[in-house]
Amino acid sequence: MLDRLSELRKERKWSLQETADQLGIAKSTYAGYESGYREPSLLSLTQIAELFDTTVDYLLGRTDELHRMQTSVEITTAIHTPSPSLLIDGEPLTADELIDFIAFIRSKRDLKLEKGPA
């Protein structure tokens, strides 16, 4: 964890003081986390993970996956840059298929609004 904290902070070109300020803790406390002199509480570890846009598992070395998994995706943005991670039946969606999909969902929503609550 020590190397990862230091690495994440240095990638952002943040000083120990800047990082500690963002976390609302003393510089000495954060420096203790990086040096291994102190261990962060679960709450502090969660706040550090959020600050660095990563997971507690990454900080603890349980995974090498740096970034958090997104919990939501705005599909309309994928029209301009089709993502190979958007699949149907194992096949990537094309830009045209994305447009059709979005139009379909919008039509379904409009129909529900016209009918009113069930």
JSON list of C-alpha atoms in Angstrom, two decimals:
[
{"chain": "A", "resi": 1, "resn": "MET", "atom": "CA", "xyz": [0.00, 0.00, 0.00]},
{"chain": "A", "resi": 2, "resn": "LEU", "atom": "CA", "xyz": [2.80, 2.40, 0.82]},
{"chain": "A", "resi": 3, "resn": "ASP", "atom": "CA", "xyz": [4.22, 2.45, -2.70]},
{"chain": "A", "resi": 4, "resn": "ARG", "atom": "CA", "xyz": [0.78, 2.86, -4.25]},
{"chain": "A", "resi": 5, "resn": "LEU", "atom": "CA", "xyz": [-0.14, 5.84, -2.08]},
{"chain": "A", "resi": 6, "resn": "SER", "atom": "CA", "xyz": [3.08, 7.61, -2.92]},
{"chain": "A", "resi": 7, "resn": "GLU", "atom": "CA", "xyz": [2.82, 6.71, -6.60]},
{"chain": "A", "resi": 8, "resn": "LEU", "atom": "CA", "xyz": [-0.76, 7.97, -6.90]},
{"chain": "A", "resi": 9, "resn": "ARG", "atom": "CA", "xyz": [0.09, 11.22, -5.14]},
{"chain": "A", "resi": 10, "resn": "LYS", "atom": "CA", "xyz": [3.19, 11.85, -7.26]},
{"chain": "A", "resi": 11, "resn": "GLU", "atom": "CA", "xyz": [1.31, 11.12, -10.50]},
{"chain": "A", "resi": 12, "resn": "ARG", "atom": "CA", "xyz": [-0.94, 14.04, -9.62]},
{"chain": "A", "resi": 13, "resn": "LYS", "atom": "CA", "xyz": [2.07, 16.17, -8.63]},
{"chain": "A", "resi": 14, "resn": "TRP", "atom": "CA", "xyz": [0.56, 16.76, -5.20]},
{"chain": "A", "resi": 15, "resn": "SER", "atom": "CA", "xyz": [2.66, 17.46, -2.14]},
{"chain": "A", "resi": 16, "resn": "LEU", "atom": "CA", "xyz": [2.07, 15.63, 1.11]},
{"chain": "A", "resi": 17, "resn": "GLN", "atom": "CA", "xyz": [0.44, 18.81, 2.43]},
{"chain": "A", "resi": 18, "resn": "GLU", "atom": "CA", "xyz": [-1.90, 19.18, -0.57]},
{"chain": "A", "resi": 19, "resn": "THR", "atom": "CA", "xyz": [-2.99, 15.57, -0.26]},
{"chain": "A", "resi": 20, "resn": "ALA", "atom": "CA", "xyz": [-3.53, 15.84, 3.48]},
{"chain": "A", "resi": 21, "resn": "ASP", "atom": "CA", "xyz": [-5.53, 19.06, 3.02]},
{"chain": "A", "resi": 22, "resn": "GLN", "atom": "CA", "xyz": [-7.84, 17.39, 0.52]},
{"chain": "A", "resi": 23, "resn": "LEU", "atom": "CA", "xyz": [-8.42, 14.56, 2.99]},
{"chain": "A", "resi": 24, "resn": "GLY", "atom": "CA", "xyz": [-8.91, 16.96, 5.90]},
{"chain": "A", "resi": 25, "resn": "ILE", "atom": "CA", "xyz": [-6.10, 15.42, 7.95]},
{"chain": "A", "resi": 26, "resn": "ALA", "atom": "CA", "xyz": [-2.70, 16.54, 9.23]},
{"chain": "A", "resi": 27, "resn": "LYS", "atom": "CA", "xyz": [0.29, 16.30, 6.91]},
{"chain": "A", "resi": 28, "resn": "SER", "atom": "CA", "xyz": [2.06, 14.13, 9.49]},
{"chain": "A", "resi": 29, "resn": "THR", "atom": "CA", "xyz": [-0.88, 11.71, 9.51]},
{"chain": "A", "resi": 30, "resn": "TYR", "atom": "CA", "xyz": [-0.84, 11.28, 5.75]},
{"chain": "A", "resi": 31, "resn": "ALA", "atom": "CA", "xyz": [2.97, 11.06, 5.69]},
{"chain": "A", "resi": 32, "resn": "GLY", "atom": "CA", "xyz": [2.62, 8.28, 8.26]},
{"chain": "A", "resi": 33, "resn": "TYR", "atom": "CA", "xyz": [0.33, 6.38, 5.88]},
{"chain": "A", "resi": 34, "resn": "GLU", "atom": "CA", "xyz": [2.87, 6.60, 3.06]},
{"chain": "A", "resi": 35, "resn": "SER", "atom": "CA", "xyz": [5.80, 5.63, 5.28]},
{"chain": "A", "resi": 36, "resn": "GLY", "atom": "CA", "xyz": [3.98, 2.77, 6.98]},
{"chain": "A", "resi": 37, "resn": "TYR", "atom": "CA", "xyz": [4.30, 4.39, 10.39]},
{"chain": "A", "resi": 38, "resn": "ARG", "atom": "CA", "xyz": [0.51, 4.70, 10.61]},
{"chain": "A", "resi": 39, "resn": "GLU", "atom": "CA", "xyz": [-2.34, 2.64, 9.23]},
{"chain": "A", "resi": 40, "resn": "PRO", "atom": "CA", "xyz": [-5.44, 4.47, 8.00]},
{"chain": "A", "resi": 41, "resn": "SER", "atom": "CA", "xyz": [-8.83, 3.58, 9.42]},
{"chain": "A", "resi": 42, "resn": "LEU", "atom": "CA", "xyz": [-11.36, 1.98, 7.13]},
{"chain": "A", "resi": 43, "resn": "LEU", "atom": "CA", "xyz": [-13.08, 5.35, 6.71]},
{"chain": "A", "resi": 44, "resn": "SER", "atom": "CA", "xyz": [-9.77, 7.07, 5.90]},
{"chain": "A", "resi": 45, "resn": "LEU", "atom": "CA", "xyz": [-8.86, 4.32, 3.44]},
{"chain": "A", "resi": 46, "resn": "THR", "atom": "CA", "xyz": [-12.19, 4.80, 1.69]},
{"chain": "A", "resi": 47, "resn": "GLN", "atom": "CA", "xyz": [-11.65, 8.57, 1.51]},
{"chain": "A", "resi": 48, "resn": "ILE", "atom": "CA", "xyz": [-8.15, 8.08, 0.09]},
{"chain": "A", "resi": 49, "resn": "ALA", "atom": "CA", "xyz": [-9.49, 5.68, -2.55]},
{"chain": "A", "resi": 50, "resn": "GLU", "atom": "CA", "xyz": [-12.15, 8.21, -3.55]},
{"chain": "A", "resi": 51, "resn": "LEU", "atom": "CA", "xyz": [-9.61, 11.03, -3.70]},
{"chain": "A", "resi": 52, "resn": "PHE", "atom": "CA", "xyz": [-7.36, 9.03, -6.03]},
{"chain": "A", "resi": 53, "resn": "ASP", "atom": "CA", "xyz": [-10.31, 7.62, -8.03]},
{"chain": "A", "resi": 54, "resn": "THR", "atom": "CA", "xyz": [-9.40, 4.05, -7.26]},
{"chain": "A", "resi": 55, "resn": "THR", "atom": "CA", "xyz": [-10.52, 1.23, -5.00]},
{"chain": "A", "resi": 56, "resn": "VAL", "atom": "CA", "xyz": [-9.55, 0.18, -1.50]},
{"chain": "A", "resi": 57, "resn": "ASP", "atom": "CA", "xyz": [-8.56, -3.17, -3.02]},
{"chain": "A", "resi": 58, "resn": "TYR", "atom": "CA", "xyz": [-6.06, -1.41, -5.29]},
{"chain": "A", "resi": 59, "resn": "LEU", "atom": "CA", "xyz": [-4.60, 0.55, -2.37]},
{"chain": "A", "resi": 60, "resn": "LEU", "atom": "CA", "xyz": [-4.22, -2.65, -0.36]},
{"chain": "A", "resi": 61, "resn": "GLY", "atom": "CA", "xyz": [-2.60, -4.51, -3.25]},
{"chain": "A", "resi": 62, "resn": "ARG", "atom": "CA", "xyz": [-5.47, -6.98, -3.61]},
{"chain": "A", "resi": 63, "resn": "THR", "atom": "CA", "xyz": [-5.88, -6.04, -7.29]},
{"chain": "A", "resi": 64, "resn": "ASP", "atom": "CA", "xyz": [-3.82, -4.34, -9.96]},
{"chain": "A", "resi": 65, "resn": "GLU", "atom": "CA", "xyz": [-6.96, -2.75, -11.46]},
{"chain": "A", "resi": 66, "resn": "LEU", "atom": "CA", "xyz": [-6.25, 0.94, -10.82]},
{"chain": "A", "resi": 67, "resn": "HIS", "atom": "CA", "xyz": [-9.58, 2.60, -11.58]},
{"chain": "A", "resi": 68, "resn": "ARG", "atom": "CA", "xyz": [-12.94, 2.00, -10.03]},
{"chain": "A", "resi": 69, "resn": "MET", "atom": "CA", "xyz": [-15.50, 0.27, -12.16]},
{"chain": "A", "resi": 70, "resn": "GLN", "atom": "CA", "xyz": [-18.09, 2.71, -13.37]},
{"chain": "A", "resi": 71, "resn": "THR", "atom": "CA", "xyz": [-21.51, 2.11, -11.94]},
{"chain": "A", "resi": 72, "resn": "SER", "atom": "CA", "xyz": [-23.23, 3.99, -14.73]},
{"chain": "A", "resi": 73, "resn": "VAL", "atom": "CA", "xyz": [-22.57, 4.62, -18.40]},
{"chain": "A", "resi": 74, "resn": "GLU", "atom": "CA", "xyz": [-24.04, 7.36, -20.57]},
{"chain": "A", "resi": 75, "resn": "ILE", "atom": "CA", "xyz": [-24.75, 5.43, -23.76]},
{"chain": "A", "resi": 76, "resn": "THR", "atom": "CA", "xyz": [-25.44, 8.52, -25.86]},
{"chain": "A", "resi": 77, "resn": "THR", "atom": "CA", "xyz": [-21.76, 9.49, -25.60]},
{"chain": "A", "resi": 78, "resn": "ALA", "atom": "CA", "xyz": [-20.75, 6.16, -27.13]},
{"chain": "A", "resi": 79, "resn": "ILE", "atom": "CA", "xyz": [-22.30, 7.14, -30.46]},
{"chain": "A", "resi": 80, "resn": "HIS", "atom": "CA", "xyz": [-19.29, 9.28, -31.28]},
{"chain": "A", "resi": 81, "resn": "THR", "atom": "CA", "xyz": [-16.76, 6.73, -30.07]},
{"chain": "A", "resi": 82, "resn": "PRO", "atom": "CA", "xyz": [-18.29, 3.25, -30.22]},
{"chain": "A", "resi": 83, "resn": "SER", "atom": "CA", "xyz": [-16.96, 1.18, -27.38]},
{"chain": "A", "resi": 84, "resn": "PRO", "atom": "CA", "xyz": [-15.94, -2.43, -27.90]},
{"chain": "A", "resi": 85, "resn": "SER", "atom": "CA", "xyz": [-17.21, -3.06, -24.37]},
{"chain": "A", "resi": 86, "resn": "LEU", "atom": "CA", "xyz": [-20.83, -2.52, -25.43]},
{"chain": "A", "resi": 87, "resn": "LEU", "atom": "CA", "xyz": [-21.84, -5.92, -26.70]},
{"chain": "A", "resi": 88, "resn": "ILE", "atom": "CA", "xyz": [-24.99, -7.78, -27.66]},
{"chain": "A", "resi": 89, "resn": "ASP", "atom": "CA", "xyz": [-24.66, -11.54, -28.04]},
{"chain": "A", "resi": 90, "resn": "GLY", "atom": "CA", "xyz": [-20.89, -11.14, -27.87]},
{"chain": "A", "resi": 91, "resn": "GLU", "atom": "CA", "xyz": [-20.74, -8.73, -30.81]},
{"chain": "A", "resi": 92, "resn": "PRO", "atom": "CA", "xyz": [-19.73, -5.06, -30.44]},
{"chain": "A", "resi": 93, "resn": "LEU", "atom": "CA", "xyz": [-22.46, -2.54, -31.21]},
{"chain": "A", "resi": 94, "resn": "THR", "atom": "CA", "xyz": [-21.92, -0.29, -34.22]},
{"chain": "A", "resi": 95, "resn": "ALA", "atom": "CA", "xyz": [-22.67, 3.44, -34.13]},
{"chain": "A", "resi": 96, "resn": "ASP", "atom": "CA", "xyz": [-25.85, 2.83, -36.17]},
{"chain": "A", "resi": 97, "resn": "GLU", "atom": "CA", "xyz": [-26.99, 0.14, -33.74]},
{"chain": "A", "resi": 98, "resn": "LEU", "atom": "CA", "xyz": [-26.38, 2.49, -30.82]},
{"chain": "A", "resi": 99, "resn": "ILE", "atom": "CA", "xyz": [-28.47, 5.19, -32.49]},
{"chain": "A", "resi": 100, "resn": "ASP", "atom": "CA", "xyz": [-31.28, 2.67, -33.09]},
{"chain": "A", "resi": 101, "resn": "PHE", "atom": "CA", "xyz": [-31.06, 1.44, -29.52]},
{"chain": "A", "resi": 102, "resn": "ILE", "atom": "CA", "xyz": [-31.26, 4.95, -28.08]},
{"chain": "A", "resi": 103, "resn": "ALA", "atom": "CA", "xyz": [-34.21, 5.81, -30.36]},
{"chain": "A", "resi": 104, "resn": "PHE", "atom": "CA", "xyz": [-36.00, 2.62, -29.27]},
{"chain": "A", "resi": 105, "resn": "ILE", "atom": "CA", "xyz": [-35.57, 3.38, -25.57]},
{"chain": "A", "resi": 106, "resn": "ARG", "atom": "CA", "xyz": [-36.70, 6.98, -26.03]},
{"chain": "A", "resi": 107, "resn": "SER", "atom": "CA", "xyz": [-39.79, 5.79, -27.93]},
{"chain": "A", "resi": 108, "resn": "LYS", "atom": "CA", "xyz": [-40.65, 3.32, -25.18]},
{"chain": "A", "resi": 109, "resn": "ARG", "atom": "CA", "xyz": [-40.30, 6.03, -22.56]},
{"chain": "A", "resi": 110, "resn": "ASP", "atom": "CA", "xyz": [-42.51, 8.41, -24.56]},
{"chain": "A", "resi": 111, "resn": "LEU", "atom": "CA", "xyz": [-45.19, 5.73, -24.86]},
{"chain": "A", "resi": 112, "resn": "LYS", "atom": "CA", "xyz": [-45.14, 5.15, -21.11]},
{"chain": "A", "resi": 113, "resn": "LEU", "atom": "CA", "xyz": [-45.56, 8.89, -20.51]},
{"chain": "A", "resi": 114, "resn": "GLU", "atom": "CA", "xyz": [-48.52, 9.06, -22.91]},
{"chain": "A", "resi": 115, "resn": "LYS", "atom": "CA", "xyz": [-50.25, 6.13, -21.18]},
{"chain": "A", "resi": 116, "resn": "GLY", "atom": "CA", "xyz": [-49.62, 7.50, -17.70]},
{"chain": "A", "resi": 117, "resn": "PRO", "atom": "CA", "xyz": [-49.12, 5.46, -14.53]},
{"chain": "A", "resi": 118, "resn": "ALA", "atom": "CA", "xyz": [-50.35, 1.90, -14.71]}
]
